[in-house]
mmCIF file of C-alpha atoms in Angstrom:
data_model
loop_
_atom_site.group_PDB
_atom_site.id
_atom_site.type_symbol
_atom_site.label_atom_id
_atom_site.label_comp_id
_atom_site.label_asym_id
_atom_site.label_seq_id
_atom_site.Cartn_x
_atom_site.Cartn_y
_atom_site.Cartn_z
ATOM 1 C CA UNK A 1 -8.783 -32.175 5.372
ATOM 2 C CA UNK A 2 -9.210 -28.371 5.894
ATOM 3 C CA UNK A 3 -11.314 -26.358 3.541
ATOM 4 C CA UNK A 4 -9.673 -23.449 1.982
ATOM 5 C CA UNK A 5 -11.115 -20.388 0.831
ATOM 6 C CA UNK A 6 -10.934 -19.854 -2.964
ATOM 7 C CA UNK A 7 -9.592 -16.822 -4.073
ATOM 8 C CA UNK A 8 -9.571 -14.865 -7.180
ATOM 9 C CA UNK A 9 -6.870 -12.174 -7.798
ATOM 10 C CA UNK A 10 -7.688 -9.375 -10.015
ATOM 11 C CA UNK A 11 -4.724 -7.582 -11.562
ATOM 12 C CA UNK A 12 -1.471 -8.601 -12.244
ATOM 13 C CA UNK A 13 1.368 -6.326 -11.679
ATOM 14 C CA UNK A 14 0.752 -5.196 -8.174
ATOM 15 C CA UNK A 15 -1.009 -8.285 -7.590
ATOM 16 C CA UNK A 16 1.194 -11.092 -8.473
ATOM 17 C CA UNK A 17 4.317 -9.595 -6.652
ATOM 18 C CA UNK A 18 2.416 -8.789 -3.322
ATOM 19 C CA UNK A 19 -1.425 -10.503 -3.386
ATOM 20 C CA UNK A 20 -0.328 -13.484 -4.769
ATOM 21 C CA UNK A 21 2.784 -14.111 -2.160
ATOM 22 C CA UNK A 22 0.547 -13.250 0.829
ATOM 23 C CA UNK A 23 -1.964 -15.626 0.103
ATOM 24 C CA UNK A 24 0.218 -18.721 -1.292
ATOM 25 C CA UNK A 25 1.925 -18.413 2.487
ATOM 26 C CA UNK A 26 -1.142 -18.798 3.996
ATOM 27 C CA UNK A 27 -2.847 -22.670 4.339
ATOM 28 C CA UNK A 28 -6.257 -21.046 4.548
ATOM 29 C CA UNK A 29 -6.186 -19.892 1.143
ATOM 30 C CA UNK A 30 -6.397 -21.501 -2.575
ATOM 31 C CA UNK A 31 -5.813 -19.245 -5.206
ATOM 32 C CA UNK A 32 -8.524 -20.587 -8.104
ATOM 33 C CA UNK A 33 -7.609 -17.837 -10.655
ATOM 34 C CA UNK A 34 -5.888 -14.379 -11.993
ATOM 35 C CA UNK A 35 -6.735 -11.929 -14.321
ATOM 36 C CA UNK A 36 -4.485 -9.390 -16.479
ATOM 37 C CA UNK A 37 -5.554 -7.279 -19.344
ATOM 38 C CA UNK A 38 -3.583 -9.427 -22.270
ATOM 39 C CA UNK A 39 -2.208 -13.318 -22.123
ATOM 40 C CA UNK A 40 1.462 -13.551 -20.631
ATOM 41 C CA UNK A 41 4.034 -16.106 -21.128
ATOM 42 C CA UNK A 42 4.130 -16.665 -17.427
ATOM 43 C CA UNK A 43 0.332 -17.501 -17.515
ATOM 44 C CA UNK A 44 0.982 -20.843 -18.762
ATOM 45 C CA UNK A 45 3.090 -21.698 -15.501
ATOM 46 C CA UNK A 46 0.719 -20.573 -13.003
ATOM 47 C CA UNK A 47 -0.792 -23.305 -10.856
ATOM 48 C CA UNK A 48 -3.833 -22.144 -11.376
ATOM 49 C CA UNK A 49 -6.695 -20.503 -14.174
ATOM 50 C CA UNK A 50 -5.445 -16.941 -16.095
ATOM 51 C CA UNK A 51 -8.444 -14.836 -17.247
ATOM 52 C CA UNK A 52 -8.403 -11.687 -19.447
ATOM 53 C CA UNK A 53 -11.868 -11.047 -17.936
ATOM 54 C CA UNK A 54 -12.163 -10.423 -14.554
ATOM 55 C CA UNK A 55 -16.344 -10.472 -14.642
ATOM 56 C CA UNK A 56 -15.761 -13.922 -16.601
ATOM 57 C CA UNK A 57 -13.089 -15.413 -13.934
ATOM 58 C CA UNK A 58 -15.636 -14.581 -11.011
ATOM 59 C CA UNK A 59 -18.877 -15.886 -12.668
ATOM 60 C CA UNK A 60 -17.155 -19.299 -13.584
ATOM 61 C CA UNK A 61 -14.891 -19.857 -10.617
ATOM 62 C CA UNK A 62 -17.295 -18.503 -7.615
ATOM 63 C CA UNK A 63 -14.688 -17.874 -5.297
ATOM 64 C CA UNK A 64 -15.128 -17.015 -1.715
ATOM 65 C CA UNK A 65 -13.101 -13.850 -1.618
ATOM 66 C CA UNK A 66 -11.606 -11.563 -4.147
ATOM 67 C CA UNK A 67 -8.511 -9.361 -4.067
ATOM 68 C CA UNK A 68 -8.187 -6.108 -6.048
ATOM 69 C CA UNK A 69 -5.043 -4.934 -7.237
ATOM 70 C CA UNK A 70 -5.760 -2.601 -10.336
ATOM 71 C CA UNK A 71 -5.707 1.279 -10.397
ATOM 72 C CA UNK A 72 -8.748 2.875 -9.237
ATOM 73 C CA UNK A 73 -10.544 3.708 -12.279
ATOM 74 C CA UNK A 74 -10.710 0.163 -13.024
ATOM 75 C CA UNK A 75 -11.541 -0.983 -9.502
ATOM 76 C CA UNK A 76 -14.820 1.251 -9.346
ATOM 77 C CA UNK A 77 -16.310 -1.167 -11.740
ATOM 78 C CA UNK A 78 -15.186 -4.644 -9.645
ATOM 79 C CA UNK A 79 -16.661 -2.673 -6.694
ATOM 80 C CA UNK A 80 -19.758 -2.102 -7.863
ATOM 81 C CA UNK A 81 -20.272 -5.462 -9.517
ATOM 82 C CA UNK A 82 -18.824 -7.461 -6.222
ATOM 83 C CA UNK A 83 -21.264 -5.283 -3.625
ATOM 84 C CA UNK A 84 -24.029 -6.115 -6.046
ATOM 85 C CA UNK A 85 -23.361 -10.006 -6.102
ATOM 86 C CA UNK A 86 -22.535 -9.539 -2.203
ATOM 87 C CA UNK A 87 -18.915 -11.281 -2.408
ATOM 88 C CA UNK A 88 -16.235 -11.141 -0.294
ATOM 89 C CA UNK A 89 -13.214 -8.275 -1.445
ATOM 90 C CA UNK A 90 -10.166 -7.070 -0.445
ATOM 91 C CA UNK A 91 -9.732 -3.530 -2.092
ATOM 92 C CA UNK A 92 -7.227 -0.685 -2.730
ATOM 93 C CA UNK A 93 -7.355 3.122 -2.282
ATOM 94 C CA UNK A 94 -8.526 5.630 -3.695
ATOM 95 C CA UNK A 95 -11.951 4.258 -4.074
ATOM 96 C CA UNK A 96 -13.744 7.170 -6.140
ATOM 97 C CA UNK A 97 -13.686 10.781 -6.412
ATOM 98 C CA UNK A 98 -17.317 11.034 -7.734
ATOM 99 C CA UNK A 99 -19.980 11.729 -5.373
ATOM 100 C CA UNK A 100 -22.992 9.905 -6.578
ATOM 101 C CA UNK A 101 -20.278 6.847 -6.840
ATOM 102 C CA UNK A 102 -19.180 7.516 -3.486
ATOM 103 C CA UNK A 103 -23.341 7.505 -2.260
ATOM 104 C CA UNK A 104 -23.982 4.491 -4.051
ATOM 105 C CA UNK A 105 -21.169 2.668 -2.346
ATOM 106 C CA UNK A 106 -22.122 3.512 0.685
ATOM 107 C CA UNK A 107 -25.844 2.355 0.511
ATOM 108 C CA UNK A 108 -24.493 -0.922 -1.230
ATOM 109 C CA UNK A 109 -21.990 -1.128 1.714
ATOM 110 C CA UNK A 110 -25.162 -0.892 4.453
ATOM 111 C CA UNK A 111 -27.059 -3.726 2.664
ATOM 112 C CA UNK A 112 -24.297 -6.058 3.115
ATOM 113 C CA UNK A 113 -23.873 -6.552 6.467
ATOM 114 C CA UNK A 114 -22.700 -10.256 6.125
ATOM 115 C CA UNK A 115 -20.411 -9.582 3.487
ATOM 116 C CA UNK A 116 -16.567 -9.029 4.521
ATOM 117 C CA UNK A 117 -15.186 -5.983 2.651
ATOM 118 C CA UNK A 118 -11.910 -4.780 3.878
ATOM 119 C CA UNK A 119 -9.313 -2.271 2.234
ATOM 120 C CA UNK A 120 -5.806 -2.576 2.338
ATOM 121 C CA UNK A 121 -5.060 0.649 4.302
ATOM 122 C CA UNK A 122 -1.580 -1.111 4.931
ATOM 123 C CA UNK A 123 0.243 1.595 6.445
ATOM 124 C CA UNK A 124 -1.811 0.714 9.816
ATOM 125 C CA UNK A 125 -0.172 -2.424 9.627
ATOM 126 C CA UNK A 126 3.500 -1.215 9.970
ATOM 127 C CA UNK A 127 4.917 -2.504 13.101
ATOM 128 C CA UNK A 128 6.591 0.966 13.894
ATOM 129 C CA UNK A 129 3.458 2.719 13.216
ATOM 130 C CA UNK A 130 1.426 0.306 15.788
ATOM 131 C CA UNK A 131 4.252 0.798 17.982
ATOM 132 C CA UNK A 132 4.044 4.374 18.143
ATOM 133 C CA UNK A 133 0.491 4.224 18.617
ATOM 134 C CA UNK A 134 0.676 2.569 21.726
ATOM 135 C CA UNK A 135 3.294 4.845 23.413
ATOM 136 C CA UNK A 136 0.855 7.788 21.973
ATOM 137 C CA UNK A 137 -1.870 6.426 24.118
ATOM 138 C CA UNK A 138 -0.001 6.672 26.972
ATOM 139 C CA UNK A 139 1.294 10.367 26.255
ATOM 140 C CA UNK A 140 -0.987 13.373 28.230
ATOM 141 C CA UNK A 141 -2.542 15.532 25.115
ATOM 142 C CA UNK A 142 -2.991 18.639 26.274
ATOM 143 C CA UNK A 143 -2.508 22.861 25.718
ATOM 144 C CA UNK A 144 0.977 22.314 26.596
ATOM 145 C CA UNK A 145 1.610 19.427 24.006
ATOM 146 C CA UNK A 146 3.496 19.909 20.685
ATOM 147 C CA UNK A 147 2.327 17.702 18.025
ATOM 148 C CA UNK A 148 3.654 18.203 14.439
ATOM 149 C CA UNK A 149 3.303 15.927 11.390
ATOM 150 C CA UNK A 150 5.683 15.871 7.982
ATOM 151 C CA UNK A 151 5.500 14.117 4.801
ATOM 152 C CA UNK A 152 7.680 15.403 2.292
ATOM 153 C CA UNK A 153 8.715 13.085 -0.701
ATOM 154 C CA UNK A 154 9.957 13.328 -4.431
ATOM 155 C CA UNK A 155 7.839 13.323 -7.230
ATOM 156 C CA UNK A 156 9.475 9.994 -8.278
ATOM 157 C CA UNK A 157 10.097 8.385 -5.068
ATOM 158 C CA UNK A 158 6.475 6.558 -4.624
ATOM 159 C CA UNK A 159 5.969 5.197 -8.114
ATOM 160 C CA UNK A 160 7.730 5.802 -11.771
ATOM 161 C CA UNK A 161 6.593 9.098 -13.070
ATOM 162 C CA UNK A 162 4.412 7.079 -15.800
ATOM 163 C CA UNK A 163 2.658 5.471 -13.025
ATOM 164 C CA UNK A 164 -0.949 5.985 -12.664
ATOM 165 C CA UNK A 165 -0.520 7.034 -9.250
ATOM 166 C CA UNK A 166 1.208 10.643 -10.346
ATOM 167 C CA UNK A 167 -1.712 10.981 -12.820
ATOM 168 C CA UNK A 168 -4.343 13.068 -11.483
ATOM 169 C CA UNK A 169 -7.025 12.100 -14.202
ATOM 170 C CA UNK A 170 -6.447 8.580 -12.543
ATOM 171 C CA UNK A 171 -6.688 9.001 -9.187
ATOM 172 C CA UNK A 172 -3.273 9.167 -8.662
ATOM 173 C CA UNK A 173 -2.264 12.714 -7.599
ATOM 174 C CA UNK A 174 -0.809 13.367 -3.911
ATOM 175 C CA UNK A 175 -4.221 13.946 -2.178
ATOM 176 C CA UNK A 176 -6.314 11.214 -4.113
ATOM 177 C CA UNK A 177 -3.208 8.107 -3.629
ATOM 178 C CA UNK A 178 -1.059 9.260 -0.882
ATOM 179 C CA UNK A 179 -2.762 11.793 1.303
ATOM 180 C CA UNK A 180 -5.412 9.071 1.103
ATOM 181 C CA UNK A 181 -2.244 7.023 3.652
ATOM 182 C CA UNK A 182 -1.808 9.736 6.079
ATOM 183 C CA UNK A 183 -5.580 10.243 6.776
ATOM 184 C CA UNK A 184 -5.251 6.516 7.877
ATOM 185 C CA UNK A 185 -2.333 6.703 9.975
ATOM 186 C CA UNK A 186 -3.852 9.821 12.012
ATOM 187 C CA UNK A 187 -7.232 8.331 12.040
ATOM 188 C CA UNK A 188 -5.375 5.103 13.582
ATOM 189 C CA UNK A 189 -3.080 7.074 15.947
ATOM 190 C CA UNK A 190 -5.323 9.623 17.365
ATOM 191 C CA UNK A 191 -8.465 8.453 16.917
ATOM 192 C CA UNK A 192 -11.393 10.715 16.169
ATOM 193 C CA UNK A 193 -9.051 13.508 14.654
ATOM 194 C CA UNK A 194 -10.746 16.106 12.449
ATOM 195 C CA UNK A 195 -8.523 17.322 9.930
ATOM 196 C CA UNK A 196 -8.984 21.180 8.148
ATOM 197 C CA UNK A 197 -7.331 22.568 5.052
ATOM 198 C CA UNK A 198 -5.384 25.774 5.550
ATOM 199 C CA UNK A 199 -3.265 26.530 2.550
ATOM 200 C CA UNK A 200 -2.025 25.257 -0.654
ATOM 201 C CA UNK A 201 0.721 26.559 -2.807
ATOM 202 C CA UNK A 202 1.910 24.809 -5.278
ATOM 203 C CA UNK A 203 2.323 21.363 -4.168
ATOM 204 C CA UNK A 204 2.905 22.471 -0.796
ATOM 205 C CA UNK A 205 -0.109 21.660 1.604
ATOM 206 C CA UNK A 206 -0.862 23.141 5.313
ATOM 207 C CA UNK A 207 -3.714 21.159 6.784
ATOM 208 C CA UNK A 208 -4.550 21.206 10.741
ATOM 209 C CA UNK A 209 -6.066 18.117 12.618
ATOM 210 C CA UNK A 210 -7.970 18.652 15.909
ATOM 211 C CA UNK A 211 -7.580 16.627 18.739
ATOM 212 C CA UNK A 212 -9.716 17.459 22.315
ATOM 213 C CA UNK A 213 -10.625 21.221 20.523
ATOM 214 C CA UNK A 214 -6.439 21.191 19.883
ATOM 215 C CA UNK A 215 -4.930 22.073 16.751
ATOM 216 C CA UNK A 216 -1.525 20.899 15.256
ATOM 217 C CA UNK A 217 -0.372 21.242 11.787
ATOM 218 C CA UNK A 218 0.760 18.712 8.924
ATOM 219 C CA UNK A 219 2.653 19.761 6.374
ATOM 220 C CA UNK A 220 2.754 17.687 3.212
ATOM 221 C CA UNK A 221 5.172 18.393 0.129
ATOM 222 C CA UNK A 222 4.865 16.159 -2.935
ATOM 223 C CA UNK A 223 7.624 17.840 -4.590
ATOM 224 C CA UNK A 224 10.501 17.970 -2.148
ATOM 225 C CA UNK A 225 14.244 17.421 -2.591
ATOM 226 C CA UNK A 226 14.129 14.539 0.570
ATOM 227 C CA UNK A 227 11.693 12.002 1.339
ATOM 228 C CA UNK A 228 10.566 12.402 5.187
ATOM 229 C CA UNK A 229 8.077 10.829 7.283
ATOM 230 C CA UNK A 230 7.580 12.305 10.478
ATOM 231 C CA UNK A 231 5.048 12.587 13.560
ATOM 232 C CA UNK A 232 6.922 14.243 16.633
ATOM 233 C CA UNK A 233 5.042 14.939 19.915
ATOM 234 C CA UNK A 234 6.694 16.614 22.712
ATOM 235 C CA UNK A 235 4.824 17.665 26.277
ATOM 236 C CA UNK A 236 6.321 18.939 29.711
ATOM 237 C CA UNK A 237 7.524 14.999 30.271
ATOM 238 C CA UNK A 238 8.647 13.006 27.642
ATOM 239 C CA UNK A 239 9.081 13.154 23.929
ATOM 240 C CA UNK A 240 8.493 10.950 21.124
ATOM 241 C CA UNK A 241 9.230 11.095 17.146
ATOM 242 C CA UNK A 242 8.361 8.578 14.675
ATOM 243 C CA UNK A 243 10.727 9.401 11.368
ATOM 244 C CA UNK A 244 11.236 7.611 7.975
ATOM 245 C CA UNK A 245 14.187 9.288 5.837
ATOM 246 C CA UNK A 246 14.053 6.555 3.149
ATOM 247 C CA UNK A 247 12.697 6.285 -0.207
ATOM 248 C CA UNK A 248 10.626 3.192 1.093
ATOM 249 C CA UNK A 249 8.111 4.665 2.873
ATOM 250 C CA UNK A 250 7.044 1.164 4.321
ATOM 251 C CA UNK A 251 10.358 0.622 5.577
ATOM 252 C CA UNK A 252 13.142 1.941 7.918
ATOM 253 C CA UNK A 253 11.405 3.565 10.572
ATOM 254 C CA UNK A 254 12.567 4.425 13.623
ATOM 255 C CA UNK A 255 11.235 5.491 16.927
ATOM 256 C CA UNK A 256 12.712 8.056 19.551
ATOM 257 C CA UNK A 257 11.818 8.571 22.951
ATOM 258 C CA UNK A 258 13.055 11.463 24.950
ATOM 259 C CA UNK A 259 16.002 11.449 22.291
ATOM 260 C CA UNK A 260 16.850 7.593 22.412
ATOM 261 C CA UNK A 261 16.084 5.263 19.805
ATOM 262 C CA UNK A 262 13.822 2.870 21.290
ATOM 263 C CA UNK A 263 12.529 0.821 18.069
ATOM 264 C CA UNK A 264 13.582 0.262 14.487
ATOM 265 C CA UNK A 265 11.235 -1.172 11.711
ATOM 266 C CA UNK A 266 13.235 -2.669 8.820
ATOM 267 C CA UNK A 267 12.421 -5.195 6.108
ATOM 268 C CA UNK A 268 13.261 -6.415 2.642
ATOM 269 C CA UNK A 269 11.894 -5.113 -0.153
ATOM 270 C CA UNK A 270 8.041 -5.859 -0.519
ATOM 271 C CA UNK A 271 8.093 -7.881 2.771
ATOM 272 C CA UNK A 272 6.288 -5.823 4.856
ATOM 273 C CA UNK A 273 3.654 -5.286 2.177
ATOM 274 C CA UNK A 274 3.386 -9.102 2.278
ATOM 275 C CA UNK A 275 2.899 -8.853 5.706
ATOM 276 C CA UNK A 276 0.293 -6.157 5.868
ATOM 277 C CA UNK A 277 -2.051 -8.484 3.546
ATOM 278 C CA UNK A 278 -1.350 -11.291 5.738
ATOM 279 C CA UNK A 279 -3.028 -9.341 8.947
ATOM 280 C CA UNK A 280 -5.653 -8.187 6.306
ATOM 281 C CA UNK A 281 -6.275 -12.037 5.801
ATOM 282 C CA UNK A 282 -6.219 -12.485 9.375
ATOM 283 C CA UNK A 283 -9.157 -10.261 9.551
ATOM 284 C CA UNK A 284 -11.178 -11.973 7.148
ATOM 285 C CA UNK A 285 -10.765 -15.494 8.902
ATOM 286 C CA UNK A 286 -11.980 -13.982 12.083
ATOM 287 C CA UNK A 287 -8.698 -12.859 14.028
ATOM 288 C CA UNK A 288 -6.868 -9.525 14.848
ATOM 289 C CA UNK A 289 -10.241 -7.976 15.669
ATOM 290 C CA UNK A 290 -8.331 -4.785 17.171
ATOM 291 C CA UNK A 291 -6.970 -3.903 13.853
ATOM 292 C CA UNK A 292 -10.281 -4.621 11.676
ATOM 293 C CA UNK A 293 -12.255 -1.327 12.051
ATOM 294 C CA UNK A 294 -9.689 0.392 10.482
ATOM 295 C CA UNK A 295 -9.263 -2.076 7.801
ATOM 296 C CA UNK A 296 -12.939 -2.156 6.851
ATOM 297 C CA UNK A 297 -14.226 -0.742 3.311
ATOM 298 C CA UNK A 298 -16.857 1.311 5.426
ATOM 299 C CA UNK A 299 -13.398 3.258 6.757
ATOM 300 C CA UNK A 300 -12.000 3.464 3.366
ATOM 301 C CA UNK A 301 -15.799 5.257 2.439
ATOM 302 C CA UNK A 302 -15.564 7.963 5.422
ATOM 303 C CA UNK A 303 -11.948 8.484 4.440
ATOM 304 C CA UNK A 304 -12.707 8.918 0.680
ATOM 305 C CA UNK A 305 -15.673 11.061 1.722
ATOM 306 C CA UNK A 306 -12.963 13.442 3.645
ATOM 307 C CA UNK A 307 -10.462 12.967 0.685
ATOM 308 C CA UNK A 308 -13.355 14.386 -1.767
ATOM 309 C CA UNK A 309 -13.977 17.091 0.568
ATOM 310 C CA UNK A 310 -10.608 18.478 0.176
ATOM 311 C CA UNK A 311 -10.926 18.160 -3.426
ATOM 312 C CA UNK A 312 -13.993 20.303 -3.659
ATOM 313 C CA UNK A 313 -12.003 23.095 -1.424
ATOM 314 C CA UNK A 314 -8.944 23.145 -3.832
ATOM 315 C CA UNK A 315 -11.340 23.648 -6.994
ATOM 316 C CA UNK A 316 -11.876 26.698 -4.632
ATOM 317 C CA UNK A 317 -8.444 28.006 -3.624
#
């Protein structure tokens, strides 16, 4: 008989739609409890215990790993508890925009080397982005290279207007929430790239990122009339483009090389998110080591530090 890792899930909306299904398709995990804010009709049909207190659930069930799927303001308390109790976890971004709390997380993270701490930066698990990274690795970048990054989206394209993802006081504005993803993608594809804030006008941001002392532009706009995620690279020999124009920023990616389409990434709703979580679970099981450093909590803290730096600069503009 194979011993399964006992899992507790915190949160009931995203957690139930994505995290629950990701754990469910693996034979290495056994969900023993899930927590939400209030009793629900569906709770009586669940094959595990339902709690209205995440802390009570963890203390009572003693899980091997905790998956967090709640808004960041609520997540801060959970992370502090798990780090102090030395419990394995998968968390979401953003982590915190509070400098003192971030420093505390950094200290606690260093003390817990044996604890598996992962962050769901799921963009780096998207097959098209991984494929594009392999192309970039074989592309020479010098002073003749042109690289441009654009991410434009409609205000309501990434979530409902009423969602925490559109509320600055809940860490859901474009920089706290969505730019976090973009930094994770840039770090993943280009390695050791530094990002500099150049300009802000209303909801349009212009950044530069540097590779080998070369500067390349990033245009980030959260009030666009059309959705666009694009990374284009051109040198004297080749041009490669990663592009997504759809509402679903997880799916419908296309890769072009010298104007020829060479790859398409297309999934059903939530399928790529479930696949992404599955890859994170593989890291917990000791597999997929090439992705590990990008999905460790430590990397999330590094990105959060960059985000907080931008937030401080924006106050001065």
